[in-house]
């Protein structure tokens, strides 16, 4: 099995992160998977963005949770990346899924539930309900830094793979794995390079694997996957190491 190449927030290295152009680029770059992040708006819509605040990636200010979807749709999510992307909008989960369906994307769709800073009430139920009502061509994998989100999703959709995200604390991840709630871990690559021998033998998909050196490390150790801003580069290096 080749190590899966998963595009972080879409092809974040070459497009405005977590926007439709970034997801299209990920597909065109030949990524095996796409990672993205989901939050809740004030009116309970599933919003695709990394930060809890709109400030860094858009021309707006404040928290996603304090905006309605209509207000979020007024913001520009491309212009800060490059003027060529001016007018790019913040997508909803449904818009991203419809895009992947349109492109017949059959890889991994890794949806990170961004509940580690704001515990969006009911977000797991909304996500599970969404996927229970939509046929999709891709393989869904949930992940979260917040163990309770993973546990709730496992209750709602035990058939969908969940993986634990962690930086330096592995206790929660180990417990969830022992309880068969998570199948794998998505750790920080910097942590993995120091500690990975201490981990139980589970599937690992570290992030954010952007250097050739870190990519080669993941490929040599035959990790299940890696999450990268540069899926095109990751494919070229994988060819050299894994064939
Ligand atoms: O899901 C892997 C990675 O995205 C976790 O970190 O902060 O980029 O969402 P972050
Ligand atoms: Mg993420």
PDB file of C-alpha atoms and ligand atoms in Angstrom:
ATOM      1  CA  UNK A   1       0.000   0.000   0.000  1.00  0.00           C
ATOM      2  CA  UNK A   2       1.254   3.442  -0.928  1.00  0.00           C
ATOM      3  CA  UNK A   3       1.203   6.164   1.718  1.00  0.00           C
ATOM      4  CA  UNK A   4      -1.928   8.232   1.031  1.00  0.00           C
ATOM      5  CA  UNK A   5      -1.333  11.871   0.141  1.00  0.00           C
ATOM      6  CA  UNK A   6      -3.980  14.083   1.731  1.00  0.00           C
ATOM      7  CA  UNK A   7      -4.236  17.740   0.731  1.00  0.00           C
ATOM      8  CA  UNK A   8      -4.314  19.961   3.825  1.00  0.00           C
ATOM      9  CA  UNK A   9      -7.206  22.459   3.680  1.00  0.00           C
ATOM     10  CA  UNK A  10      -7.186  21.625  -0.045  1.00  0.00           C
ATOM     11  CA  UNK A  11      -3.949  22.421  -1.865  1.00  0.00           C
ATOM     12  CA  UNK A  12      -3.213  25.125   0.702  1.00  0.00           C
ATOM     13  CA  UNK A  13       0.320  25.729  -0.561  1.00  0.00           C
ATOM     14  CA  UNK A  14      -0.858  27.003  -3.939  1.00  0.00           C
ATOM     15  CA  UNK A  15      -4.451  28.251  -3.421  1.00  0.00           C
ATOM     16  CA  UNK A  16      -6.425  30.119  -0.740  1.00  0.00           C
ATOM     17  CA  UNK A  17      -6.959  27.489   1.957  1.00  0.00           C
ATOM     18  CA  UNK A  18     -10.323  25.785   2.420  1.00  0.00           C
ATOM     19  CA  UNK A  19     -11.860  27.334  -0.691  1.00  0.00           C
ATOM     20  CA  UNK A  20     -13.280  25.637  -3.762  1.00  0.00           C
ATOM     21  CA  UNK A  21     -10.173  26.549  -5.843  1.00  0.00           C
ATOM     22  CA  UNK A  22      -8.023  24.799  -3.214  1.00  0.00           C
ATOM     23  CA  UNK A  23     -10.137  21.637  -3.398  1.00  0.00           C
ATOM     24  CA  UNK A  24     -10.131  21.633  -7.213  1.00  0.00           C
ATOM     25  CA  UNK A  25      -6.330  22.039  -7.159  1.00  0.00           C
ATOM     26  CA  UNK A  26      -6.042  19.093  -4.753  1.00  0.00           C
ATOM     27  CA  UNK A  27      -7.919  16.894  -7.203  1.00  0.00           C
ATOM     28  CA  UNK A  28      -5.854  18.190 -10.127  1.00  0.00           C
ATOM     29  CA  UNK A  29      -2.649  17.615  -8.130  1.00  0.00           C
ATOM     30  CA  UNK A  30      -3.649  13.965  -7.830  1.00  0.00           C
ATOM     31  CA  UNK A  31      -4.163  13.933  -4.047  1.00  0.00           C
ATOM     32  CA  UNK A  32      -5.534  10.681  -2.638  1.00  0.00           C
ATOM     33  CA  UNK A  33      -7.453  12.640  -0.067  1.00  0.00           C
ATOM     34  CA  UNK A  34      -8.594  16.070   1.040  1.00  0.00           C
ATOM     35  CA  UNK A  35      -8.532  17.375   4.607  1.00  0.00           C
ATOM     36  CA  UNK A  36     -10.731  20.245   5.679  1.00  0.00           C
ATOM     37  CA  UNK A  37     -12.205  21.859   8.800  1.00  0.00           C
ATOM     38  CA  UNK A  38     -15.799  22.541   9.782  1.00  0.00           C
ATOM     39  CA  UNK A  39     -17.437  25.078  12.151  1.00  0.00           C
ATOM     40  CA  UNK A  40     -20.971  26.308  12.850  1.00  0.00           C
ATOM     41  CA  UNK A  41     -22.360  29.712  11.893  1.00  0.00           C
ATOM     42  CA  UNK A  42     -24.742  31.681  14.119  1.00  0.00           C
ATOM     43  CA  UNK A  43     -27.678  30.240  12.187  1.00  0.00           C
ATOM     44  CA  UNK A  44     -26.436  26.667  12.496  1.00  0.00           C
ATOM     45  CA  UNK A  45     -24.867  26.187   9.051  1.00  0.00           C
ATOM     46  CA  UNK A  46     -21.806  23.969   8.541  1.00  0.00           C
ATOM     47  CA  UNK A  47     -19.012  26.306   7.454  1.00  0.00           C
ATOM     48  CA  UNK A  48     -15.668  25.296   5.952  1.00  0.00           C
ATOM     49  CA  UNK A  49     -12.798  27.305   7.408  1.00  0.00           C
ATOM     50  CA  UNK A  50      -9.763  26.635   9.564  1.00  0.00           C
ATOM     51  CA  UNK A  51      -9.780  29.389  12.179  1.00  0.00           C
ATOM     52  CA  UNK A  52     -12.601  30.220  14.573  1.00  0.00           C
ATOM     53  CA  UNK A  53     -12.145  33.832  13.437  1.00  0.00           C
ATOM     54  CA  UNK A  54     -12.604  35.083   9.893  1.00  0.00           C
ATOM     55  CA  UNK A  55      -9.852  37.690  10.281  1.00  0.00           C
ATOM     56  CA  UNK A  56      -6.796  35.868   8.940  1.00  0.00           C
ATOM     57  CA  UNK A  57      -8.193  34.490   5.689  1.00  0.00           C
ATOM     58  CA  UNK A  58     -10.966  36.944   4.777  1.00  0.00           C
ATOM     59  CA  UNK A  59     -11.607  40.685   4.664  1.00  0.00           C
ATOM     60  CA  UNK A  60     -13.968  40.391   7.638  1.00  0.00           C
ATOM     61  CA  UNK A  61     -13.505  40.356  11.391  1.00  0.00           C
ATOM     62  CA  UNK A  62     -14.909  38.346  14.284  1.00  0.00           C
ATOM     63  CA  UNK A  63     -15.955  34.787  14.989  1.00  0.00           C
ATOM     64  CA  UNK A  64     -17.711  32.504  12.523  1.00  0.00           C
ATOM     65  CA  UNK A  65     -20.221  31.654  15.235  1.00  0.00           C
ATOM     66  CA  UNK A  66     -21.235  35.325  15.477  1.00  0.00           C
ATOM     67  CA  UNK A  67     -22.052  35.547  11.742  1.00  0.00           C
ATOM     68  CA  UNK A  68     -24.987  34.137   9.800  1.00  0.00           C
ATOM     69  CA  UNK A  69     -24.295  32.237   6.593  1.00  0.00           C
ATOM     70  CA  UNK A  70     -25.566  35.226   4.589  1.00  0.00           C
ATOM     71  CA  UNK A  71     -23.083  37.494   6.390  1.00  0.00           C
ATOM     72  CA  UNK A  72     -20.217  35.054   5.859  1.00  0.00           C
ATOM     73  CA  UNK A  73     -21.073  34.891   2.152  1.00  0.00           C
ATOM     74  CA  UNK A  74     -20.415  38.648   1.882  1.00  0.00           C
ATOM     75  CA  UNK A  75     -16.772  38.097   2.842  1.00  0.00           C
ATOM     76  CA  UNK A  76     -13.890  37.584   0.440  1.00  0.00           C
ATOM     77  CA  UNK A  77     -11.861  34.464   1.224  1.00  0.00           C
ATOM     78  CA  UNK A  78      -9.429  34.792  -1.668  1.00  0.00           C
ATOM     79  CA  UNK A  79      -8.156  38.359  -1.894  1.00  0.00           C
ATOM     80  CA  UNK A  80      -5.752  38.119   1.056  1.00  0.00           C
ATOM     81  CA  UNK A  81      -4.066  35.136  -0.573  1.00  0.00           C
ATOM     82  CA  UNK A  82      -3.723  36.825  -3.983  1.00  0.00           C
ATOM     83  CA  UNK A  83      -5.691  39.416  -5.951  1.00  0.00           C
ATOM     84  CA  UNK A  84      -6.280  36.780  -8.647  1.00  0.00           C
ATOM     85  CA  UNK A  85      -8.590  35.007  -6.167  1.00  0.00           C
ATOM     86  CA  UNK A  86     -10.606  38.087  -5.193  1.00  0.00           C
ATOM     87  CA  UNK A  87     -14.281  37.235  -4.935  1.00  0.00           C
ATOM     88  CA  UNK A  88     -13.704  33.669  -3.729  1.00  0.00           C
ATOM     89  CA  UNK A  89     -16.305  32.843  -1.095  1.00  0.00           C
ATOM     90  CA  UNK A  90     -16.214  30.828   2.122  1.00  0.00           C
ATOM     91  CA  UNK A  91     -17.793  27.469   1.240  1.00  0.00           C
ATOM     92  CA  UNK A  92     -20.332  25.485   3.201  1.00  0.00           C
ATOM     93  CA  UNK A  93     -19.822  21.774   3.777  1.00  0.00           C
ATOM     94  CA  UNK A  94     -22.547  21.065   1.234  1.00  0.00           C
ATOM     95  CA  UNK A  95     -20.824  23.185  -1.431  1.00  0.00           C
ATOM     96  CA  UNK A  96     -17.568  21.280  -0.939  1.00  0.00           C
ATOM     97  CA  UNK A  97     -19.330  17.910  -1.054  1.00  0.00           C
ATOM     98  CA  UNK A  98     -21.218  18.912  -4.223  1.00  0.00           C
ATOM     99  CA  UNK A  99     -17.917  19.937  -5.818  1.00  0.00           C
ATOM    100  CA  UNK A 100     -16.338  16.580  -4.966  1.00  0.00           C
ATOM    101  CA  UNK A 101     -19.377  14.789  -6.381  1.00  0.00           C
ATOM    102  CA  UNK A 102     -19.156  16.896  -9.556  1.00  0.00           C
ATOM    103  CA  UNK A 103     -15.485  15.887  -9.929  1.00  0.00           C
ATOM    104  CA  UNK A 104     -16.336  12.268  -9.051  1.00  0.00           C
ATOM    105  CA  UNK A 105     -13.719  12.366  -6.314  1.00  0.00           C
ATOM    106  CA  UNK A 106     -13.400   8.835  -4.934  1.00  0.00           C
ATOM    107  CA  UNK A 107     -10.536   9.396  -2.491  1.00  0.00           C
ATOM    108  CA  UNK A 108     -10.568  10.222   1.220  1.00  0.00           C
ATOM    109  CA  UNK A 109     -12.510  13.171   2.549  1.00  0.00           C
ATOM    110  CA  UNK A 110     -11.084  13.887   6.007  1.00  0.00           C
ATOM    111  CA  UNK A 111     -13.437  16.210   7.816  1.00  0.00           C
ATOM    112  CA  UNK A 112     -11.902  17.743  10.934  1.00  0.00           C
ATOM    113  CA  UNK A 113     -14.522  18.830  13.463  1.00  0.00           C
ATOM    114  CA  UNK A 114     -13.109  22.096  14.832  1.00  0.00           C
ATOM    115  CA  UNK A 115     -14.484  21.828  18.332  1.00  0.00           C
ATOM    116  CA  UNK A 116     -11.261  22.091  20.319  1.00  0.00           C
ATOM    117  CA  UNK A 117     -11.629  25.846  20.963  1.00  0.00           C
ATOM    118  CA  UNK A 118     -15.399  26.374  20.620  1.00  0.00           C
ATOM    119  CA  UNK A 119     -17.587  23.377  21.494  1.00  0.00           C
ATOM    120  CA  UNK A 120     -20.222  24.088  18.832  1.00  0.00           C
ATOM    121  CA  UNK A 121     -23.383  22.621  20.333  1.00  0.00           C
ATOM    122  CA  UNK A 122     -24.792  19.853  18.166  1.00  0.00           C
ATOM    123  CA  UNK A 123     -22.267  20.102  15.314  1.00  0.00           C
ATOM    124  CA  UNK A 124     -21.598  16.353  15.360  1.00  0.00           C
ATOM    125  CA  UNK A 125     -25.327  15.595  14.977  1.00  0.00           C
ATOM    126  CA  UNK A 126     -25.602  18.041  12.074  1.00  0.00           C
ATOM    127  CA  UNK A 127     -22.588  16.517  10.308  1.00  0.00           C
ATOM    128  CA  UNK A 128     -23.810  12.938  10.803  1.00  0.00           C
ATOM    129  CA  UNK A 129     -27.298  13.910   9.685  1.00  0.00           C
ATOM    130  CA  UNK A 130     -25.844  15.533   6.570  1.00  0.00           C
ATOM    131  CA  UNK A 131     -23.912  12.430   5.548  1.00  0.00           C
ATOM    132  CA  UNK A 132     -26.799  10.137   6.425  1.00  0.00           C
ATOM    133  CA  UNK A 133     -28.856  12.018   3.845  1.00  0.00           C
ATOM    134  CA  UNK A 134     -26.254  12.356   1.071  1.00  0.00           C
ATOM    135  CA  UNK A 135     -24.763   9.590  -1.041  1.00  0.00           C
ATOM    136  CA  UNK A 136     -21.104  10.423  -1.651  1.00  0.00           C
ATOM    137  CA  UNK A 137     -18.487   8.813  -3.921  1.00  0.00           C
ATOM    138  CA  UNK A 138     -15.602   9.343  -1.472  1.00  0.00           C
ATOM    139  CA  UNK A 139     -14.462   7.672   1.756  1.00  0.00           C
ATOM    140  CA  UNK A 140     -15.320   9.815   4.737  1.00  0.00           C
ATOM    141  CA  UNK A 141     -12.947   9.995   7.718  1.00  0.00           C
ATOM    142  CA  UNK A 142     -13.721  12.173  10.726  1.00  0.00           C
ATOM    143  CA  UNK A 143     -11.057  13.638  12.968  1.00  0.00           C
ATOM    144  CA  UNK A 144     -10.915  16.078  15.854  1.00  0.00           C
ATOM    145  CA  UNK A 145      -8.613  17.354  18.568  1.00  0.00           C
ATOM    146  CA  UNK A 146     -11.651  17.144  20.853  1.00  0.00           C
ATOM    147  CA  UNK A 147     -12.260  13.579  22.039  1.00  0.00           C
ATOM    148  CA  UNK A 148     -15.945  14.191  22.842  1.00  0.00           C
ATOM    149  CA  UNK A 149     -16.658  15.055  19.198  1.00  0.00           C
ATOM    150  CA  UNK A 150     -15.117  11.791  18.068  1.00  0.00           C
ATOM    151  CA  UNK A 151     -17.049   9.814  20.690  1.00  0.00           C
ATOM    152  CA  UNK A 152     -20.329  11.447  19.645  1.00  0.00           C
ATOM    153  CA  UNK A 153     -19.703  10.784  15.951  1.00  0.00           C
ATOM    154  CA  UNK A 154     -18.832   7.189  16.723  1.00  0.00           C
ATOM    155  CA  UNK A 155     -22.212   6.781  18.428  1.00  0.00           C
ATOM    156  CA  UNK A 156     -24.032   8.446  15.536  1.00  0.00           C
ATOM    157  CA  UNK A 157     -22.110   6.801  12.688  1.00  0.00           C
ATOM    158  CA  UNK A 158     -20.073   3.831  13.940  1.00  0.00           C
ATOM    159  CA  UNK A 159     -19.490   2.736  10.346  1.00  0.00           C
ATOM    160  CA  UNK A 160     -17.499   5.883   9.526  1.00  0.00           C
ATOM    161  CA  UNK A 161     -13.812   5.859  10.426  1.00  0.00           C
ATOM    162  CA  UNK A 162     -12.738   8.329  13.081  1.00  0.00           C
ATOM    163  CA  UNK A 163      -9.178   9.291  13.880  1.00  0.00           C
ATOM    164  CA  UNK A 164      -7.735  11.223  16.751  1.00  0.00           C
ATOM    165  CA  UNK A 165      -5.775  14.417  16.306  1.00  0.00           C
ATOM    166  CA  UNK A 166      -3.162  15.262  18.876  1.00  0.00           C
ATOM    167  CA  UNK A 167      -0.083  17.339  19.378  1.00  0.00           C
ATOM    168  CA  UNK A 168       1.816  16.223  22.454  1.00  0.00           C
ATOM    169  CA  UNK A 169      -0.791  14.497  24.641  1.00  0.00           C
ATOM    170  CA  UNK A 170      -1.616  10.989  23.501  1.00  0.00           C
ATOM    171  CA  UNK A 171      -3.623   9.731  26.475  1.00  0.00           C
ATOM    172  CA  UNK A 172      -7.019  10.551  24.978  1.00  0.00           C
ATOM    173  CA  UNK A 173      -6.017   9.115  21.634  1.00  0.00           C
ATOM    174  CA  UNK A 174      -4.750   5.907  23.240  1.00  0.00           C
ATOM    175  CA  UNK A 175      -7.961   5.481  25.237  1.00  0.00           C
ATOM    176  CA  UNK A 176     -10.152   6.038  22.164  1.00  0.00           C
ATOM    177  CA  UNK A 177      -8.072   3.539  20.247  1.00  0.00           C
ATOM    178  CA  UNK A 178      -8.258   0.960  23.027  1.00  0.00           C
ATOM    179  CA  UNK A 179     -12.056   1.382  22.992  1.00  0.00           C
ATOM    180  CA  UNK A 180     -12.054   0.885  19.186  1.00  0.00           C
ATOM    181  CA  UNK A 181     -13.509   4.354  18.733  1.00  0.00           C
ATOM    182  CA  UNK A 182     -10.596   5.573  16.611  1.00  0.00           C
ATOM    183  CA  UNK A 183      -8.634   3.540  14.086  1.00  0.00           C
ATOM    184  CA  UNK A 184      -5.730   5.894  13.671  1.00  0.00           C
ATOM    185  CA  UNK A 185      -3.920   9.010  14.768  1.00  0.00           C
ATOM    186  CA  UNK A 186      -3.244  12.237  12.946  1.00  0.00           C
ATOM    187  CA  UNK A 187      -0.342  13.750  14.909  1.00  0.00           C
ATOM    188  CA  UNK A 188       1.930  16.731  14.319  1.00  0.00           C
ATOM    189  CA  UNK A 189       4.893  15.565  12.204  1.00  0.00           C
ATOM    190  CA  UNK A 190       7.307  17.340  14.572  1.00  0.00           C
ATOM    191  CA  UNK A 191       5.988  15.198  17.419  1.00  0.00           C
ATOM    192  CA  UNK A 192       6.061  12.037  15.317  1.00  0.00           C
ATOM    193  CA  UNK A 193       9.717  12.448  14.423  1.00  0.00           C
ATOM    194  CA  UNK A 194      10.636  12.334  18.109  1.00  0.00           C
ATOM    195  CA  UNK A 195       8.089   9.943  19.607  1.00  0.00           C
ATOM    196  CA  UNK A 196       6.556   7.702  16.998  1.00  0.00           C
ATOM    197  CA  UNK A 197       8.236   4.525  18.254  1.00  0.00           C
ATOM    198  CA  UNK A 198       6.302   4.989  21.518  1.00  0.00           C
ATOM    199  CA  UNK A 199       2.962   4.822  19.738  1.00  0.00           C
ATOM    200  CA  UNK A 200       0.873   1.706  19.466  1.00  0.00           C
ATOM    201  CA  UNK A 201       0.961   0.306  15.948  1.00  0.00           C
ATOM    202  CA  UNK A 202      -1.952   2.233  14.503  1.00  0.00           C
ATOM    203  CA  UNK A 203      -2.357   3.935  11.187  1.00  0.00           C
ATOM    204  CA  UNK A 204      -0.637   7.319  11.227  1.00  0.00           C
ATOM    205  CA  UNK A 205      -1.356  10.296   9.006  1.00  0.00           C
ATOM    206  CA  UNK A 206       0.846  13.124  10.282  1.00  0.00           C
ATOM    207  CA  UNK A 207       0.470  16.817   9.394  1.00  0.00           C
ATOM    208  CA  UNK A 208       1.708  19.148   8.096  1.00  0.00           C
ATOM    209  CA  UNK A 209       4.260  17.286   5.991  1.00  0.00           C
ATOM    210  CA  UNK A 210       5.646  19.940   3.674  1.00  0.00           C
ATOM    211  CA  UNK A 211       9.386  19.274   3.365  1.00  0.00           C
ATOM    212  CA  UNK A 212      10.995  16.614   1.198  1.00  0.00           C
ATOM    213  CA  UNK A 213      12.797  15.328   4.283  1.00  0.00           C
ATOM    214  CA  UNK A 214       9.575  14.801   6.243  1.00  0.00           C
ATOM    215  CA  UNK A 215       7.868  13.276   3.209  1.00  0.00           C
ATOM    216  CA  UNK A 216      10.688  10.762   2.769  1.00  0.00           C
ATOM    217  CA  UNK A 217      10.483   9.903   6.480  1.00  0.00           C
ATOM    218  CA  UNK A 218       6.742   9.120   6.181  1.00  0.00           C
ATOM    219  CA  UNK A 219       7.264   7.093   3.008  1.00  0.00           C
ATOM    220  CA  UNK A 220      10.221   5.119   4.354  1.00  0.00           C
ATOM    221  CA  UNK A 221       8.181   4.131   7.414  1.00  0.00           C
ATOM    222  CA  UNK A 222       5.161   3.331   5.245  1.00  0.00           C
ATOM    223  CA  UNK A 223       2.787   5.482   7.264  1.00  0.00           C
ATOM    224  CA  UNK A 224      -0.855   5.123   6.208  1.00  0.00           C
ATOM    225  CA  UNK A 225      -0.889   8.699   4.996  1.00  0.00           C
ATOM    226  CA  UNK A 226       0.497  12.181   5.247  1.00  0.00           C
ATOM    227  CA  UNK A 227      -1.328  15.496   5.244  1.00  0.00           C
ATOM    228  CA  UNK A 228       0.416  18.172   3.174  1.00  0.00           C
ATOM    229  CA  UNK A 229      -0.044  21.640   1.714  1.00  0.00           C
ATOM    230  CA  UNK A 230       1.817  20.400  -1.409  1.00  0.00           C
ATOM    231  CA  UNK A 231       0.255  17.206  -2.771  1.00  0.00           C
ATOM    232  CA  UNK A 232       2.007  17.653  -6.140  1.00  0.00           C
ATOM    233  CA  UNK A 233       5.449  17.632  -4.497  1.00  0.00           C
ATOM    234  CA  UNK A 234       4.390  14.753  -2.237  1.00  0.00           C
ATOM    235  CA  UNK A 235       3.488  12.673  -5.291  1.00  0.00           C
ATOM    236  CA  UNK A 236       6.856  13.281  -6.943  1.00  0.00           C
ATOM    237  CA  UNK A 237       8.751  12.266  -3.798  1.00  0.00           C
ATOM    238  CA  UNK A 238       6.518   9.243  -3.214  1.00  0.00           C
ATOM    239  CA  UNK A 239       7.318   8.008  -6.712  1.00  0.00           C
ATOM    240  CA  UNK A 240      11.025   8.094  -5.856  1.00  0.00           C
ATOM    241  CA  UNK A 241      10.660   6.291  -2.514  1.00  0.00           C
ATOM    242  CA  UNK A 242       7.730   3.903  -2.935  1.00  0.00           C
ATOM    243  CA  UNK A 243       7.599   3.601  -6.719  1.00  0.00           C
TER     244      UNK A 243
HETATM  245  O1  LIG B   1      -6.217  17.488  10.357  1.00  0.00           O
HETATM  246  C1  LIG B   1      -4.848  17.734  10.334  1.00  0.00           C
HETATM  247  C2  LIG B   1      -4.549  19.172  10.595  1.00  0.00           C
HETATM  248  O2  LIG B   1      -5.374  19.963   9.785  1.00  0.00           O
HETATM  249  C3  LIG B   1      -4.740  19.559  12.009  1.00  0.00           C
HETATM  250  O3  LIG B   1      -4.329  20.851  12.279  1.00  0.00           O
HETATM  251  O4  LIG B   1      -4.709  23.203  12.725  1.00  0.00           O
HETATM  252  O5  LIG B   1      -4.262  22.472  10.396  1.00  0.00           O
HETATM  253  O6  LIG B   1      -6.443  21.935  11.453  1.00  0.00           O
HETATM  254  P1  LIG B   1      -4.973  22.165  11.680  1.00  0.00           P
HETATM  255 MG1  LIG B   2      -7.431  20.624  10.004  1.00  0.00          MG
END
